PDB file of C-alpha atoms in Angstrom:
ATOM      1  CA  MET V 285     115.365 221.123  62.977  1.00 49.00           C
ATOM      2  CA  SER V 286     115.472 217.837  64.834  1.00 59.00           C
ATOM      3  CA  SER V 287     115.729 217.921  68.601  1.00 88.00           C
ATOM      4  CA  ARG V 288     119.085 216.175  68.318  1.00 92.00           C
ATOM      5  CA  SER V 289     120.465 219.079  66.324  1.00 94.00           C
ATOM      6  CA  GLU V 290     119.185 221.391  69.065  1.00 94.00           C
ATOM      7  CA  LEU V 291     120.913 219.295  71.714  1.00 95.00           C
ATOM      8  CA  ILE V 292     124.158 219.493  69.769  1.00 96.00           C
ATOM      9  CA  GLN V 293     123.780 223.256  69.446  1.00 96.00           C
ATOM     10  CA  GLN V 294     123.173 223.604  73.169  1.00 96.00           C
ATOM     11  CA  ARG V 295     126.302 221.640  74.048  1.00 97.00           C
ATOM     12  CA  LEU V 296     128.461 223.512  71.565  1.00 97.00           C
ATOM     13  CA  ALA V 297     127.351 226.827  73.051  1.00 97.00           C
ATOM     14  CA  ALA V 298     130.040 226.059  75.665  1.00 97.00           C
ATOM     15  CA  LEU V 299     132.645 227.014  73.044  1.00 97.00           C
ATOM     16  CA  SER V 300     131.045 230.487  72.655  1.00 97.00           C
ATOM     17  CA  PRO V 301     130.656 230.219  68.883  1.00 97.00           C
ATOM     18  CA  VAL V 302     130.063 233.309  66.770  1.00 97.00           C
ATOM     19  CA  GLU V 303     128.639 231.064  64.039  1.00 97.00           C
ATOM     20  CA  LEU V 304     127.129 227.640  64.510  1.00 97.00           C
ATOM     21  CA  THR V 305     125.249 225.502  62.017  1.00 96.00           C
ATOM     22  CA  VAL V 306     124.270 221.927  62.793  1.00 96.00           C
ATOM     23  CA  THR V 307     122.950 219.879  59.894  1.00 95.00           C
ATOM     24  CA  ASP V 308     121.237 216.559  60.401  1.00 93.00           C
ATOM     25  CA  GLU V 309     122.417 214.352  57.537  1.00 90.00           C
ATOM     26  CA  SER V 310     120.958 211.153  58.932  1.00 85.00           C
ATOM     27  CA  HIS V 311     118.563 210.815  56.003  1.00 80.00           C
ATOM     28  CA  LYS V 312     121.557 210.319  53.703  1.00 76.00           C
ATOM     29  CA  HIS V 313     122.556 207.233  55.622  1.00 69.00           C
ATOM     30  CA  VAL V 314     119.304 205.340  56.091  1.00 68.00           C
ATOM     31  CA  GLY V 315     119.958 201.658  55.544  1.00 64.00           C
ATOM     32  CA  HIS V 316     123.718 202.001  56.019  1.00 63.00           C
ATOM     33  CA  ALA V 317     125.088 199.683  58.704  1.00 58.00           C
ATOM     34  CA  GLY V 318     126.052 202.544  60.990  1.00 55.00           C
ATOM     35  CA  ALA V 319     122.520 203.956  60.974  1.00 56.00           C
ATOM     36  CA  GLN V 320     121.007 200.832  62.471  1.00 64.00           C
ATOM     37  CA  ASP V 321     121.727 201.680  66.088  1.00 70.00           C
ATOM     38  CA  GLY V 322     119.492 204.713  65.750  1.00 79.00           C
ATOM     39  CA  ARG V 323     122.164 207.348  66.245  1.00 84.00           C
ATOM     40  CA  GLY V 324     122.475 210.084  63.678  1.00 88.00           C
ATOM     41  CA  HIS V 325     124.910 211.578  61.194  1.00 91.00           C
ATOM     42  CA  PHE V 326     125.512 215.286  61.614  1.00 94.00           C
ATOM     43  CA  HIS V 327     127.637 218.062  60.213  1.00 95.00           C
ATOM     44  CA  VAL V 328     128.782 220.973  62.331  1.00 97.00           C
ATOM     45  CA  HIS V 329     130.061 224.296  61.041  1.00 97.00           C
ATOM     46  CA  ILE V 330     131.394 226.213  64.004  1.00 97.00           C
ATOM     47  CA  VAL V 331     133.314 229.467  64.206  1.00 97.00           C
ATOM     48  CA  ALA V 332     134.817 230.344  67.586  1.00 97.00           C
ATOM     49  CA  ALA V 333     137.718 232.422  68.837  1.00 97.00           C
ATOM     50  CA  ALA V 334     138.581 229.527  71.159  1.00 97.00           C
ATOM     51  CA  PHE V 335     140.046 227.619  68.172  1.00 97.00           C
ATOM     52  CA  ALA V 336     142.801 230.197  67.588  1.00 97.00           C
ATOM     53  CA  GLY V 337     146.273 228.689  67.730  1.00 96.00           C
ATOM     54  CA  LYS V 338     144.882 225.145  67.880  1.00 95.00           C
ATOM     55  CA  PRO V 339     145.638 222.558  65.172  1.00 93.00           C
ATOM     56  CA  PRO V 340     142.710 220.697  63.573  1.00 92.00           C
ATOM     57  CA  LEU V 341     143.153 217.736  65.913  1.00 95.00           C
ATOM     58  CA  GLY V 342     142.857 219.979  68.971  1.00 96.00           C
ATOM     59  CA  ARG V 343     139.803 221.755  67.563  1.00 97.00           C
ATOM     60  CA  HIS V 344     138.020 218.487  66.895  1.00 97.00           C
ATOM     61  CA  ARG V 345     138.887 217.301  70.385  1.00 96.00           C
ATOM     62  CA  MET V 346     137.302 220.474  71.812  1.00 97.00           C
ATOM     63  CA  VAL V 347     134.133 219.808  69.828  1.00 97.00           C
ATOM     64  CA  TYR V 348     134.010 216.173  70.942  1.00 96.00           C
ATOM     65  CA  ALA V 349     134.646 217.182  74.547  1.00 96.00           C
ATOM     66  CA  ALA V 350     131.818 219.730  74.468  1.00 97.00           C
ATOM     67  CA  LEU V 351     129.464 217.098  73.040  1.00 96.00           C
ATOM     68  CA  GLY V 352     130.432 214.641  75.777  1.00 94.00           C
ATOM     69  CA  ASP V 353     128.089 211.681  76.074  1.00 93.00           C
ATOM     70  CA  LEU V 354     126.085 212.713  72.998  1.00 94.00           C
ATOM     71  CA  MET V 355     128.864 211.044  71.016  1.00 92.00           C
ATOM     72  CA  GLU V 356     127.806 207.782  72.640  1.00 90.00           C
ATOM     73  CA  THR V 357     124.054 208.225  72.773  1.00 91.00           C
ATOM     74  CA  ASP V 358     122.981 210.295  69.784  1.00 91.00           C
ATOM     75  CA  ILE V 359     125.794 210.800  67.320  1.00 92.00           C
ATOM     76  CA  HIS V 360     127.133 208.074  65.104  1.00 88.00           C
ATOM     77  CA  ALA V 361     129.139 210.258  62.778  1.00 88.00           C
ATOM     78  CA  LEU V 362     130.051 213.902  62.798  1.00 93.00           C
ATOM     79  CA  GLY V 363     131.570 216.052  60.116  1.00 94.00           C
ATOM     80  CA  ILE V 364     133.344 219.003  61.697  1.00 96.00           C
ATOM     81  CA  GLU V 365     134.374 222.303  60.186  1.00 95.00           C
ATOM     82  CA  ALA V 366     135.959 224.308  63.002  1.00 96.00           C
ATOM     83  CA  LEU V 367     137.267 227.776  62.151  1.00 96.00           C
ATOM     84  CA  THR V 368     138.323 230.940  63.902  1.00 96.00           C
ATOM     85  CA  PRO V 369     136.600 234.245  63.018  1.00 96.00           C
ATOM     86  CA  GLU V 370     139.829 235.368  61.271  1.00 94.00           C
ATOM     87  CA  GLU V 371     139.877 232.256  59.094  1.00 92.00           C
ATOM     88  CA  THR V 372     136.347 232.845  57.852  1.00 91.00           C
ATOM     89  CA  LYS V 373     137.400 236.339  56.819  1.00 85.00           C
ATOM     90  CA  SER V 374     140.361 235.069  54.828  1.00 75.00           C
ATOM     91  CA  GLN V 375     138.126 232.446  53.200  1.00 69.00           C
ATOM     92  CA  GLU V 376     135.757 235.151  52.027  1.00 64.00           C
ATOM     93  CA  LEU V 377     138.642 236.971  50.371  1.00 61.00           C
ATOM     94  CA  LYS V 378     139.623 233.935  48.303  1.00 54.00           C
TER      95      LYS V 378
ATOM     96  CA  MET A 137     140.800 198.524  78.526  1.00 78.00           C
ATOM     97  CA  ASN A 138     142.618 195.265  79.071  1.00 87.00           C
ATOM     98  CA  GLU A 139     146.382 195.184  78.868  1.00 91.00           C
ATOM     99  CA  GLU A 140     146.423 192.687  76.002  1.00 92.00           C
ATOM    100  CA  THR A 141     144.326 194.914  73.729  1.00 93.00           C
ATOM    101  CA  LYS A 142     146.417 197.943  74.626  1.00 94.00           C
ATOM    102  CA  GLN A 143     149.611 196.080  73.749  1.00 95.00           C
ATOM    103  CA  LYS A 144     148.074 194.953  70.488  1.00 96.00           C
ATOM    104  CA  ILE A 145     147.284 198.564  69.555  1.00 97.00           C
ATOM    105  CA  GLU A 146     150.785 199.728  70.494  1.00 96.00           C
ATOM    106  CA  GLN A 147     152.328 196.901  68.469  1.00 97.00           C
ATOM    107  CA  GLN A 148     150.219 197.789  65.420  1.00 97.00           C
ATOM    108  CA  LEU A 149     151.251 201.432  65.730  1.00 97.00           C
ATOM    109  CA  ARG A 150     154.936 200.493  66.014  1.00 97.00           C
ATOM    110  CA  ASP A 151     154.809 198.130  63.053  1.00 97.00           C
ATOM    111  CA  ASN A 152     152.936 200.418  60.675  1.00 97.00           C
ATOM    112  CA  PRO A 153     154.185 203.960  60.136  1.00 96.00           C
ATOM    113  CA  VAL A 154     150.968 204.859  58.314  1.00 97.00           C
ATOM    114  CA  LEU A 155     147.994 203.034  59.758  1.00 98.00           C
ATOM    115  CA  LEU A 156     144.301 203.559  59.136  1.00 98.00           C
ATOM    116  CA  TYR A 157     141.740 202.125  61.519  1.00 98.00           C
ATOM    117  CA  MET A 158     138.649 201.999  59.350  1.00 98.00           C
ATOM    118  CA  LYS A 159     135.324 200.359  58.674  1.00 96.00           C
ATOM    119  CA  GLY A 160     135.809 197.740  56.000  1.00 96.00           C
ATOM    120  CA  SER A 161     138.920 197.532  53.835  1.00 97.00           C
ATOM    121  CA  PRO A 162     140.478 200.023  51.401  1.00 98.00           C
ATOM    122  CA  ASP A 163     138.912 198.187  48.456  1.00 97.00           C
ATOM    123  CA  PHE A 164     135.587 197.614  50.216  1.00 96.00           C
ATOM    124  CA  PRO A 165     135.080 200.461  52.675  1.00 95.00           C
ATOM    125  CA  MET A 166     131.883 200.112  54.709  1.00 93.00           C
ATOM    126  CA  CYS A 167     131.472 203.804  55.457  1.00 90.00           C
ATOM    127  CA  GLY A 168     131.714 206.954  53.372  1.00 91.00           C
ATOM    128  CA  PHE A 169     134.136 208.623  55.774  1.00 94.00           C
ATOM    129  CA  SER A 170     136.496 205.652  55.669  1.00 96.00           C
ATOM    130  CA  ALA A 171     136.232 205.650  51.867  1.00 96.00           C
ATOM    131  CA  GLN A 172     137.157 209.342  51.656  1.00 96.00           C
ATOM    132  CA  THR A 173     140.163 208.870  53.913  1.00 97.00           C
ATOM    133  CA  VAL A 174     141.400 205.967  51.799  1.00 98.00           C
ATOM    134  CA  ALA A 175     140.951 208.144  48.702  1.00 98.00           C
ATOM    135  CA  ALA A 176     143.071 210.909  50.265  1.00 97.00           C
ATOM    136  CA  LEU A 177     145.838 208.441  51.173  1.00 98.00           C
ATOM    137  CA  ARG A 178     145.791 206.893  47.716  1.00 97.00           C
ATOM    138  CA  ALA A 179     145.864 210.324  46.089  1.00 97.00           C
ATOM    139  CA  VAL A 180     149.213 211.034  47.791  1.00 97.00           C
ATOM    140  CA  GLU A 181     150.423 207.526  46.945  1.00 96.00           C
ATOM    141  CA  ALA A 182     150.815 206.655  50.604  1.00 96.00           C
ATOM    142  CA  GLU A 183     151.742 203.159  51.570  1.00 96.00           C
ATOM    143  CA  PHE A 184     149.442 202.389  54.423  1.00 97.00           C
ATOM    144  CA  ALA A 185     148.239 199.491  56.493  1.00 98.00           C
ATOM    145  CA  HIS A 186     144.685 199.172  57.682  1.00 98.00           C
ATOM    146  CA  VAL A 187     142.730 197.499  60.441  1.00 98.00           C
ATOM    147  CA  ASN A 188     139.055 196.748  59.851  1.00 98.00           C
ATOM    148  CA  ILE A 189     137.550 197.639  63.220  1.00 97.00           C
ATOM    149  CA  LEU A 190     134.238 196.032  62.274  1.00 96.00           C
ATOM    150  CA  GLU A 191     136.032 192.699  62.594  1.00 96.00           C
ATOM    151  CA  GLU A 192     137.613 193.616  65.930  1.00 94.00           C
ATOM    152  CA  PRO A 193     134.910 194.684  68.387  1.00 92.00           C
ATOM    153  CA  ASP A 194     137.238 194.750  71.427  1.00 92.00           C
ATOM    154  CA  LEU A 195     139.819 196.808  69.649  1.00 95.00           C
ATOM    155  CA  ARG A 196     137.120 199.104  68.291  1.00 95.00           C
ATOM    156  CA  GLU A 197     136.078 200.181  71.783  1.00 93.00           C
ATOM    157  CA  ALA A 198     139.579 200.116  73.252  1.00 95.00           C
ATOM    158  CA  LEU A 199     141.098 202.364  70.597  1.00 96.00           C
ATOM    159  CA  LYS A 200     138.483 205.059  71.214  1.00 94.00           C
ATOM    160  CA  ALA A 201     139.625 205.205  74.827  1.00 92.00           C
ATOM    161  CA  TYR A 202     143.309 204.884  73.942  1.00 93.00           C
ATOM    162  CA  SER A 203     143.215 207.818  71.539  1.00 94.00           C
ATOM    163  CA  ASN A 204     140.431 209.756  73.269  1.00 92.00           C
ATOM    164  CA  TRP A 205     138.786 210.022  69.855  1.00 95.00           C
ATOM    165  CA  PRO A 206     135.184 208.871  69.553  1.00 93.00           C
ATOM    166  CA  THR A 207     134.767 208.044  65.863  1.00 94.00           C
ATOM    167  CA  TYR A 208     136.235 206.123  62.928  1.00 95.00           C
ATOM    168  CA  PRO A 209     138.212 206.256  60.746  1.00 97.00           C
ATOM    169  CA  GLN A 210     141.339 207.142  62.734  1.00 97.00           C
ATOM    170  CA  LEU A 211     144.542 207.831  60.836  1.00 98.00           C
ATOM    171  CA  TYR A 212     147.909 207.381  62.563  1.00 97.00           C
ATOM    172  CA  ILE A 213     151.279 208.446  61.224  1.00 96.00           C
ATOM    173  CA  ASN A 214     154.343 207.360  63.165  1.00 95.00           C
ATOM    174  CA  GLY A 215     152.200 206.252  66.062  1.00 95.00           C
ATOM    175  CA  GLU A 216     150.470 209.614  66.436  1.00 95.00           C
ATOM    176  CA  LEU A 217     146.797 210.209  65.786  1.00 97.00           C
ATOM    177  CA  VAL A 218     146.494 212.588  62.848  1.00 96.00           C
ATOM    178  CA  GLY A 219     142.711 212.722  62.900  1.00 96.00           C
ATOM    179  CA  GLY A 220     139.602 211.437  61.190  1.00 96.00           C
ATOM    180  CA  CYS A 221     138.212 211.951  57.728  1.00 96.00           C
ATOM    181  CA  ASP A 222     137.734 215.733  57.841  1.00 95.00           C
ATOM    182  CA  ILE A 223     141.286 216.332  59.025  1.00 96.00           C
ATOM    183  CA  ALA A 224     142.787 213.889  56.513  1.00 97.00           C
ATOM    184  CA  VAL A 225     140.915 215.567  53.657  1.00 96.00           C
ATOM    185  CA  GLU A 226     141.820 219.042  54.949  1.00 94.00           C
ATOM    186  CA  MET A 227     145.490 218.002  55.107  1.00 95.00           C
ATOM    187  CA  TYR A 228     145.267 216.504  51.645  1.00 96.00           C
ATOM    188  CA  ASN A 229     143.922 219.796  50.316  1.00 95.00           C
ATOM    189  CA  SER A 230     146.650 221.810  52.027  1.00 94.00           C
ATOM    190  CA  GLY A 231     149.405 219.464  50.788  1.00 95.00           C
ATOM    191  CA  GLU A 232     150.366 218.593  54.330  1.00 95.00           C
ATOM    192  CA  LEU A 233     149.306 214.967  54.042  1.00 96.00           C
ATOM    193  CA  LYS A 234     151.644 214.432  51.114  1.00 95.00           C
ATOM    194  CA  LYS A 235     154.512 215.959  53.092  1.00 94.00           C
ATOM    195  CA  MET A 236     153.851 213.830  56.148  1.00 92.00           C
ATOM    196  CA  VAL A 237     153.653 210.665  54.134  1.00 90.00           C
ATOM    197  CA  ALA A 238     156.734 211.533  52.070  1.00 85.00           C
ATOM    198  CA  ALA A 239     158.761 212.310  55.187  1.00 77.00           C
ATOM    199  CA  ASN A 240     157.973 208.814  56.160  1.00 67.00           C
ATOM    200  CA  ASP A 241     159.488 206.998  53.167  1.00 59.00           C
TER     201      ASP A 241
END
């Protein structure tokens, strides 16, 4: 795991996740214009009770807020999948 | 953010009920996330305007502060930020995007 992924994980710990997977997808974007400033592309799968009752926009805002300045310094693009523990259960039933 | 840029953003949001701030244009998107968002809008036959933020560096920074949203694309419906690519695709999958766009005709 890259140290950037670890940094992202550390920041997102503030949301008390029960599941958290950070994937560095920067290698998929080498040579793309957005990759030239050296920041990375990441995907976050996060499951936290704190998302309950929040619409997707609010959940993404919570993730961005927890990441703070990393969005400026290390992250160029971020895919976010933010679920509550209940939602992961209903997904498994499908 | 200077007042002129802020007014420009507010004017764009007033003039365009469905507005996508993106990298590149719908036919030549310069980023995979922008491309996916365009695909979702086209799939629900949305009429939408776009602003290529790569051509507008001042606006690019100002809009991030205005919306308190750090990345692009940014999709707005009726002046409200709906979200970025993940949210647009999620709403496409749930049928909500189609409803929002249709309510707007």
